[in-house]
mmCIF file of N, CA and C in Angstrom:
data_model
loop_
_atom_site.group_PDB
_atom_site.id
_atom_site.type_symbol
_atom_site.label_atom_id
_atom_site.label_comp_id
_atom_site.label_asym_id
_atom_site.label_seq_id
_atom_site.Cartn_x
_atom_site.Cartn_y
_atom_site.Cartn_z
ATOM 1 N N UNK T 1 137.492 57.014 -56.978
ATOM 2 C CA UNK T 1 136.664 55.955 -56.453
ATOM 3 C C UNK T 1 136.238 56.335 -55.032
ATOM 4 N N UNK T 2 134.939 56.348 -54.755
ATOM 5 C CA UNK T 2 134.474 56.738 -53.419
ATOM 6 C C UNK T 2 134.812 55.667 -52.384
ATOM 7 N N UNK T 3 135.092 56.142 -51.167
ATOM 8 C CA UNK T 3 135.402 55.212 -50.077
ATOM 9 C C UNK T 3 134.127 54.557 -49.588
ATOM 10 N N UNK T 4 134.243 53.312 -49.220
ATOM 11 C CA UNK T 4 133.090 52.590 -48.689
ATOM 12 C C UNK T 4 132.919 52.934 -47.221
ATOM 13 N N UNK T 5 131.692 52.978 -46.793
ATOM 14 C CA UNK T 5 131.402 53.231 -45.389
ATOM 15 C C UNK T 5 131.771 51.998 -44.573
ATOM 16 N N UNK T 6 132.068 52.234 -43.293
ATOM 17 C CA UNK T 6 132.472 51.137 -42.410
ATOM 18 C C UNK T 6 131.394 50.065 -42.333
ATOM 19 N N UNK T 7 130.126 50.494 -42.332
ATOM 20 C CA UNK T 7 129.027 49.534 -42.242
ATOM 21 C C UNK T 7 128.986 48.632 -43.479
ATOM 22 N N UNK T 8 129.240 49.221 -44.661
ATOM 23 C CA UNK T 8 129.258 48.436 -45.899
ATOM 24 C C UNK T 8 130.411 47.433 -45.877
ATOM 25 N N UNK T 9 131.567 47.893 -45.399
ATOM 26 C CA UNK T 9 132.734 47.020 -45.339
ATOM 27 C C UNK T 9 132.467 45.868 -44.375
ATOM 28 N N UNK T 10 131.865 46.182 -43.212
ATOM 29 C CA UNK T 10 131.542 45.140 -42.237
ATOM 30 C C UNK T 10 130.565 44.132 -42.811
ATOM 31 N N UNK T 11 129.576 44.610 -43.555
ATOM 32 C CA UNK T 11 128.590 43.718 -44.153
ATOM 33 C C UNK T 11 129.252 42.803 -45.178
ATOM 34 N N UNK T 12 130.147 43.367 -45.985
ATOM 35 C CA UNK T 12 130.865 42.559 -46.972
ATOM 36 C C UNK T 12 131.746 41.513 -46.285
ATOM 37 N N UNK T 13 132.407 41.910 -45.215
ATOM 38 C CA UNK T 13 133.266 40.978 -44.485
ATOM 39 C C UNK T 13 132.433 39.863 -43.862
ATOM 40 N N UNK T 14 131.275 40.214 -43.332
ATOM 41 C CA UNK T 14 130.395 39.211 -42.734
ATOM 42 C C UNK T 14 129.896 38.234 -43.799
ATOM 43 N N UNK T 15 129.550 38.752 -44.971
ATOM 44 C CA UNK T 15 129.120 37.886 -46.076
ATOM 45 C C UNK T 15 130.250 36.949 -46.495
ATOM 46 N N UNK T 16 131.471 37.470 -46.525
ATOM 47 C CA UNK T 16 132.630 36.643 -46.872
ATOM 48 C C UNK T 16 132.823 35.538 -45.837
ATOM 49 N N UNK T 17 132.651 35.871 -44.562
ATOM 50 C CA UNK T 17 132.775 34.867 -43.501
ATOM 51 C C UNK T 17 131.721 33.777 -43.671
ATOM 52 N N UNK T 18 130.480 34.171 -44.013
ATOM 53 C CA UNK T 18 129.419 33.183 -44.229
ATOM 54 C C UNK T 18 129.756 32.263 -45.406
ATOM 55 N N UNK T 19 130.301 32.827 -46.484
ATOM 56 C CA UNK T 19 130.691 32.013 -47.641
ATOM 57 C C UNK T 19 131.759 30.990 -47.245
ATOM 58 N N UNK T 20 132.724 31.447 -46.473
ATOM 59 C CA UNK T 20 133.803 30.553 -46.056
ATOM 60 C C UNK T 20 133.288 29.473 -45.106
ATOM 61 N N UNK T 21 132.361 29.830 -44.224
ATOM 62 C CA UNK T 21 131.756 28.830 -43.339
ATOM 63 C C UNK T 21 131.023 27.768 -44.155
ATOM 64 N N UNK T 22 130.320 28.199 -45.197
ATOM 65 C CA UNK T 22 129.613 27.250 -46.072
ATOM 66 C C UNK T 22 130.595 26.319 -46.774
ATOM 67 N N UNK T 23 131.727 26.867 -47.225
ATOM 68 C CA UNK T 23 132.740 26.033 -47.881
ATOM 69 C C UNK T 23 133.238 24.935 -46.946
ATOM 70 N N UNK T 24 133.534 25.321 -45.707
ATOM 71 C CA UNK T 24 134.016 24.337 -44.731
ATOM 72 C C UNK T 24 132.934 23.303 -44.457
ATOM 73 N N UNK T 25 131.707 23.780 -44.298
ATOM 74 C CA UNK T 25 130.592 22.884 -43.980
ATOM 75 C C UNK T 25 130.312 21.905 -45.118
ATOM 76 N N UNK T 26 130.489 22.348 -46.357
ATOM 77 C CA UNK T 26 130.187 21.505 -47.514
ATOM 78 C C UNK T 26 131.350 20.602 -47.926
ATOM 79 N N UNK T 27 132.499 20.764 -47.301
ATOM 80 C CA UNK T 27 133.658 19.918 -47.588
ATOM 81 C C UNK T 27 133.404 18.519 -47.017
ATOM 82 N N UNK T 28 133.523 17.499 -47.857
ATOM 83 C CA UNK T 28 133.221 16.137 -47.406
ATOM 84 C C UNK T 28 134.224 15.630 -46.368
ATOM 85 N N UNK T 29 135.368 16.275 -46.229
ATOM 86 C CA UNK T 29 136.352 15.874 -45.223
ATOM 87 C C UNK T 29 136.059 16.458 -43.836
ATOM 88 N N UNK T 30 135.111 17.374 -43.768
ATOM 89 C CA UNK T 30 134.769 17.991 -42.488
ATOM 90 C C UNK T 30 133.918 17.023 -41.672
ATOM 91 N N UNK T 31 134.345 16.719 -40.441
ATOM 92 C CA UNK T 31 133.565 15.804 -39.591
ATOM 93 C C UNK T 31 132.168 16.354 -39.278
ATOM 94 N N UNK T 32 131.235 15.436 -39.028
ATOM 95 C CA UNK T 32 129.844 15.826 -38.769
ATOM 96 C C UNK T 32 129.712 16.736 -37.553
ATOM 97 N N UNK T 33 130.478 16.454 -36.496
ATOM 98 C CA UNK T 33 130.369 17.294 -35.304
ATOM 99 C C UNK T 33 130.832 18.724 -35.584
ATOM 100 N N UNK T 34 131.809 18.874 -36.464
ATOM 101 C CA UNK T 34 132.289 20.203 -36.840
ATOM 102 C C UNK T 34 131.234 20.910 -37.684
ATOM 103 N N UNK T 35 130.589 20.179 -38.576
ATOM 104 C CA UNK T 35 129.509 20.775 -39.377
ATOM 105 C C UNK T 35 128.392 21.291 -38.482
ATOM 106 N N UNK T 36 128.056 20.514 -37.466
ATOM 107 C CA UNK T 36 126.999 20.925 -36.530
ATOM 108 C C UNK T 36 127.404 22.195 -35.786
ATOM 109 N N UNK T 37 128.665 22.274 -35.386
ATOM 110 C CA UNK T 37 129.131 23.469 -34.679
ATOM 111 C C UNK T 37 129.173 24.681 -35.604
ATOM 112 N N UNK T 38 129.488 24.453 -36.865
ATOM 113 C CA UNK T 38 129.479 25.556 -37.830
ATOM 114 C C UNK T 38 128.054 26.068 -38.012
ATOM 115 N N UNK T 39 127.084 25.159 -38.020
ATOM 116 C CA UNK T 39 125.678 25.580 -38.055
ATOM 117 C C UNK T 39 125.359 26.476 -36.863
ATOM 118 N N UNK T 40 125.877 26.112 -35.690
ATOM 119 C CA UNK T 40 125.663 26.929 -34.492
ATOM 120 C C UNK T 40 126.278 28.312 -34.660
ATOM 121 N N UNK T 41 127.475 28.362 -35.227
ATOM 122 C CA UNK T 41 128.152 29.645 -35.451
ATOM 123 C C UNK T 41 127.320 30.516 -36.388
ATOM 124 N N UNK T 42 126.815 29.916 -37.465
ATOM 125 C CA UNK T 42 125.979 30.679 -38.399
ATOM 126 C C UNK T 42 124.721 31.196 -37.710
ATOM 127 N N UNK T 43 124.118 30.373 -36.881
ATOM 128 C CA UNK T 43 122.922 30.785 -36.145
ATOM 129 C C UNK T 43 123.241 31.944 -35.207
ATOM 130 N N UNK T 44 124.353 31.850 -34.504
ATOM 131 C CA UNK T 44 124.765 32.924 -33.595
ATOM 132 C C UNK T 44 124.938 34.232 -34.359
ATOM 133 N N UNK T 45 125.593 34.166 -35.510
ATOM 134 C CA UNK T 45 125.850 35.381 -36.283
ATOM 135 C C UNK T 45 124.574 35.976 -36.873
ATOM 136 N N UNK T 46 123.569 35.144 -37.106
ATOM 137 C CA UNK T 46 122.318 35.626 -37.702
ATOM 138 C C UNK T 46 121.312 36.129 -36.676
ATOM 139 N N UNK T 47 121.550 35.848 -35.378
ATOM 140 C CA UNK T 47 120.627 36.309 -34.336
ATOM 141 C C UNK T 47 120.524 37.831 -34.374
ATOM 142 N N UNK T 48 119.340 38.334 -34.079
ATOM 143 C CA UNK T 48 119.153 39.783 -34.056
ATOM 144 C C UNK T 48 118.919 40.323 -32.657
ATOM 145 N N UNK T 49 118.978 39.454 -31.634
ATOM 146 C CA UNK T 49 118.691 39.924 -30.288
ATOM 147 C C UNK T 49 119.897 40.571 -29.611
ATOM 148 N N UNK T 50 121.085 40.462 -30.181
ATOM 149 C CA UNK T 50 122.282 41.076 -29.606
ATOM 150 C C UNK T 50 122.977 41.950 -30.638
ATOM 151 N N UNK T 51 123.846 42.830 -30.142
ATOM 152 C CA UNK T 51 124.645 43.657 -31.039
ATOM 153 C C UNK T 51 125.628 42.774 -31.799
ATOM 154 N N UNK T 52 126.099 43.283 -32.926
ATOM 155 C CA UNK T 52 126.992 42.508 -33.783
ATOM 156 C C UNK T 52 128.278 42.118 -33.049
ATOM 157 N N UNK T 53 128.809 43.010 -32.204
ATOM 158 C CA UNK T 53 130.040 42.698 -31.487
ATOM 159 C C UNK T 53 129.853 41.499 -30.557
ATOM 160 N N UNK T 54 128.717 41.439 -29.889
ATOM 161 C CA UNK T 54 128.440 40.327 -28.976
ATOM 162 C C UNK T 54 128.297 39.029 -29.759
ATOM 163 N N UNK T 55 127.571 39.093 -30.878
ATOM 164 C CA UNK T 55 127.389 37.894 -31.706
ATOM 165 C C UNK T 55 128.718 37.395 -32.248
ATOM 166 N N UNK T 56 129.559 38.330 -32.695
ATOM 167 C CA UNK T 56 130.854 37.935 -33.246
ATOM 168 C C UNK T 56 131.735 37.333 -32.160
ATOM 169 N N UNK T 57 131.723 37.916 -30.967
ATOM 170 C CA UNK T 57 132.522 37.347 -29.875
ATOM 171 C C UNK T 57 132.079 35.932 -29.532
ATOM 172 N N UNK T 58 130.768 35.694 -29.523
ATOM 173 C CA UNK T 58 130.261 34.340 -29.274
ATOM 174 C C UNK T 58 130.723 33.393 -30.382
ATOM 175 N N UNK T 59 130.616 33.857 -31.628
ATOM 176 C CA UNK T 59 131.022 33.038 -32.770
ATOM 177 C C UNK T 59 132.523 32.742 -32.721
ATOM 178 N N UNK T 60 133.317 33.743 -32.350
ATOM 179 C CA UNK T 60 134.764 33.538 -32.248
ATOM 180 C C UNK T 60 135.096 32.472 -31.212
ATOM 181 N N UNK T 61 134.394 32.505 -30.108
ATOM 182 C CA UNK T 61 134.610 31.495 -29.064
ATOM 183 C C UNK T 61 134.316 30.093 -29.613
ATOM 184 N N UNK T 62 133.205 29.956 -30.318
ATOM 185 C CA UNK T 62 132.838 28.655 -30.903
ATOM 186 C C UNK T 62 133.864 28.213 -31.944
ATOM 187 N N UNK T 63 134.302 29.146 -32.792
ATOM 188 C CA UNK T 63 135.271 28.802 -33.836
ATOM 189 C C UNK T 63 136.600 28.357 -33.236
ATOM 190 N N UNK T 64 137.008 28.984 -32.148
ATOM 191 C CA UNK T 64 138.247 28.573 -31.490
ATOM 192 C C UNK T 64 138.122 27.156 -30.934
ATOM 193 N N UNK T 65 136.959 26.832 -30.396
ATOM 194 C CA UNK T 65 136.737 25.463 -29.915
ATOM 195 C C UNK T 65 136.772 24.468 -31.074
ATOM 196 N N UNK T 66 136.162 24.844 -32.192
ATOM 197 C CA UNK T 66 136.150 23.964 -33.364
ATOM 198 C C UNK T 66 137.581 23.745 -33.864
ATOM 199 N N UNK T 67 138.363 24.814 -33.929
ATOM 200 C CA UNK T 67 139.730 24.723 -34.453
ATOM 201 C C UNK T 67 140.612 23.827 -33.592
ATOM 202 N N UNK T 68 140.242 23.639 -32.336
ATOM 203 C CA UNK T 68 141.014 22.768 -31.444
ATOM 204 C C UNK T 68 140.655 21.291 -31.593
ATOM 205 N N UNK T 69 139.664 20.977 -32.420
ATOM 206 C CA UNK T 69 139.235 19.591 -32.617
ATOM 207 C C UNK T 69 140.368 18.781 -33.241
ATOM 208 N N UNK T 70 140.703 17.677 -32.618
ATOM 209 C CA UNK T 70 141.824 16.849 -33.063
ATOM 210 C C UNK T 70 141.543 16.162 -34.405
ATOM 211 N N UNK T 71 140.273 15.965 -34.740
ATOM 212 C CA UNK T 71 139.903 15.276 -35.980
ATOM 213 C C UNK T 71 139.898 16.193 -37.200
ATOM 214 N N UNK T 72 140.211 17.438 -37.011
ATOM 215 C CA UNK T 72 140.132 18.424 -38.083
ATOM 216 C C UNK T 72 141.358 18.351 -38.996
ATOM 217 N N UNK T 73 141.129 18.427 -40.287
ATOM 218 C CA UNK T 73 142.223 18.460 -41.249
ATOM 219 C C UNK T 73 142.968 19.793 -41.121
ATOM 220 N N UNK T 74 144.283 19.799 -41.324
ATOM 221 C CA UNK T 74 145.046 21.054 -41.198
ATOM 222 C C UNK T 74 144.527 22.169 -42.109
ATOM 223 N N UNK T 75 144.132 21.818 -43.339
ATOM 224 C CA UNK T 75 143.621 22.837 -44.251
ATOM 225 C C UNK T 75 142.324 23.440 -43.722
ATOM 226 N N UNK T 76 141.465 22.612 -43.166
ATOM 227 C CA UNK T 76 140.201 23.092 -42.607
ATOM 228 C C UNK T 76 140.473 24.003 -41.418
ATOM 229 N N UNK T 77 141.435 23.631 -40.602
ATOM 230 C CA UNK T 77 141.809 24.466 -39.455
ATOM 231 C C UNK T 77 142.281 25.842 -39.943
ATOM 232 N N UNK T 78 143.067 25.854 -41.016
ATOM 233 C CA UNK T 78 143.534 27.116 -41.589
ATOM 234 C C UNK T 78 142.364 27.949 -42.085
ATOM 235 N N UNK T 79 141.394 27.313 -42.730
ATOM 236 C CA UNK T 79 140.204 28.034 -43.182
ATOM 237 C C UNK T 79 139.468 28.658 -42.000
ATOM 238 N N UNK T 80 139.347 27.916 -40.916
ATOM 239 C CA UNK T 80 138.662 28.439 -39.729
ATOM 240 C C UNK T 80 139.403 29.641 -39.159
ATOM 241 N N UNK T 81 140.731 29.583 -39.120
ATOM 242 C CA UNK T 81 141.491 30.721 -38.605
ATOM 243 C C UNK T 81 141.351 31.927 -39.527
ATOM 244 N N UNK T 82 141.202 31.701 -40.820
ATOM 245 C CA UNK T 82 140.947 32.813 -41.742
ATOM 246 C C UNK T 82 139.596 33.459 -41.444
ATOM 247 N N UNK T 83 138.604 32.646 -41.138
ATOM 248 C CA UNK T 83 137.282 33.166 -40.778
ATOM 249 C C UNK T 83 137.380 33.965 -39.479
ATOM 250 N N UNK T 84 138.125 33.442 -38.517
ATOM 251 C CA UNK T 84 138.337 34.153 -37.250
ATOM 252 C C UNK T 84 138.958 35.519 -37.521
ATOM 253 N N UNK T 85 139.934 35.548 -38.399
ATOM 254 C CA UNK T 85 140.608 36.803 -38.740
ATOM 255 C C UNK T 85 139.636 37.820 -39.337
ATOM 256 N N UNK T 86 138.782 37.368 -40.235
ATOM 257 C CA UNK T 86 137.788 38.252 -40.855
ATOM 258 C C UNK T 86 136.849 38.815 -39.799
ATOM 259 N N UNK T 87 136.367 37.955 -38.912
ATOM 260 C CA UNK T 87 135.430 38.403 -37.881
ATOM 261 C C UNK T 87 136.099 39.357 -36.891
ATOM 262 N N UNK T 88 137.359 39.114 -36.574
ATOM 263 C CA UNK T 88 138.070 40.007 -35.655
ATOM 264 C C UNK T 88 138.259 41.390 -36.262
ATOM 265 N N UNK T 89 138.440 41.454 -37.572
ATOM 266 C CA UNK T 89 138.578 42.756 -38.239
ATOM 267 C C UNK T 89 137.292 43.569 -38.136
ATOM 268 N N UNK T 90 136.165 42.894 -38.135
ATOM 269 C CA UNK T 90 134.882 43.595 -38.065
ATOM 270 C C UNK T 90 134.730 44.312 -36.729
ATOM 271 N N UNK T 91 135.129 43.660 -35.650
ATOM 272 C CA UNK T 91 134.929 44.264 -34.328
ATOM 273 C C UNK T 91 136.118 45.113 -33.883
ATOM 274 N N UNK T 92 137.181 45.123 -34.675
ATOM 275 C CA UNK T 92 138.369 45.914 -34.299
ATOM 276 C C UNK T 92 138.141 47.393 -34.505
#
């Protein structure tokens, strides 16, 4: 089995992060303010004016702020930390 290139792996990881963000956003237990912030995170990640590392760092900062929201369900917080983990692997 041929090894995947780093760029392909990063793209797959980014797609996985987007899927997970959509899951959190579409969960009816997710507060509206958190959904709005997740939209911001998706927008940051889709911007093309900065390098991927810069976009991911901005997104990580936003996700950490979201995870600190007191109104967040514990399961949703865990999902957000999983997304953070995926994004950190991309820039590592």
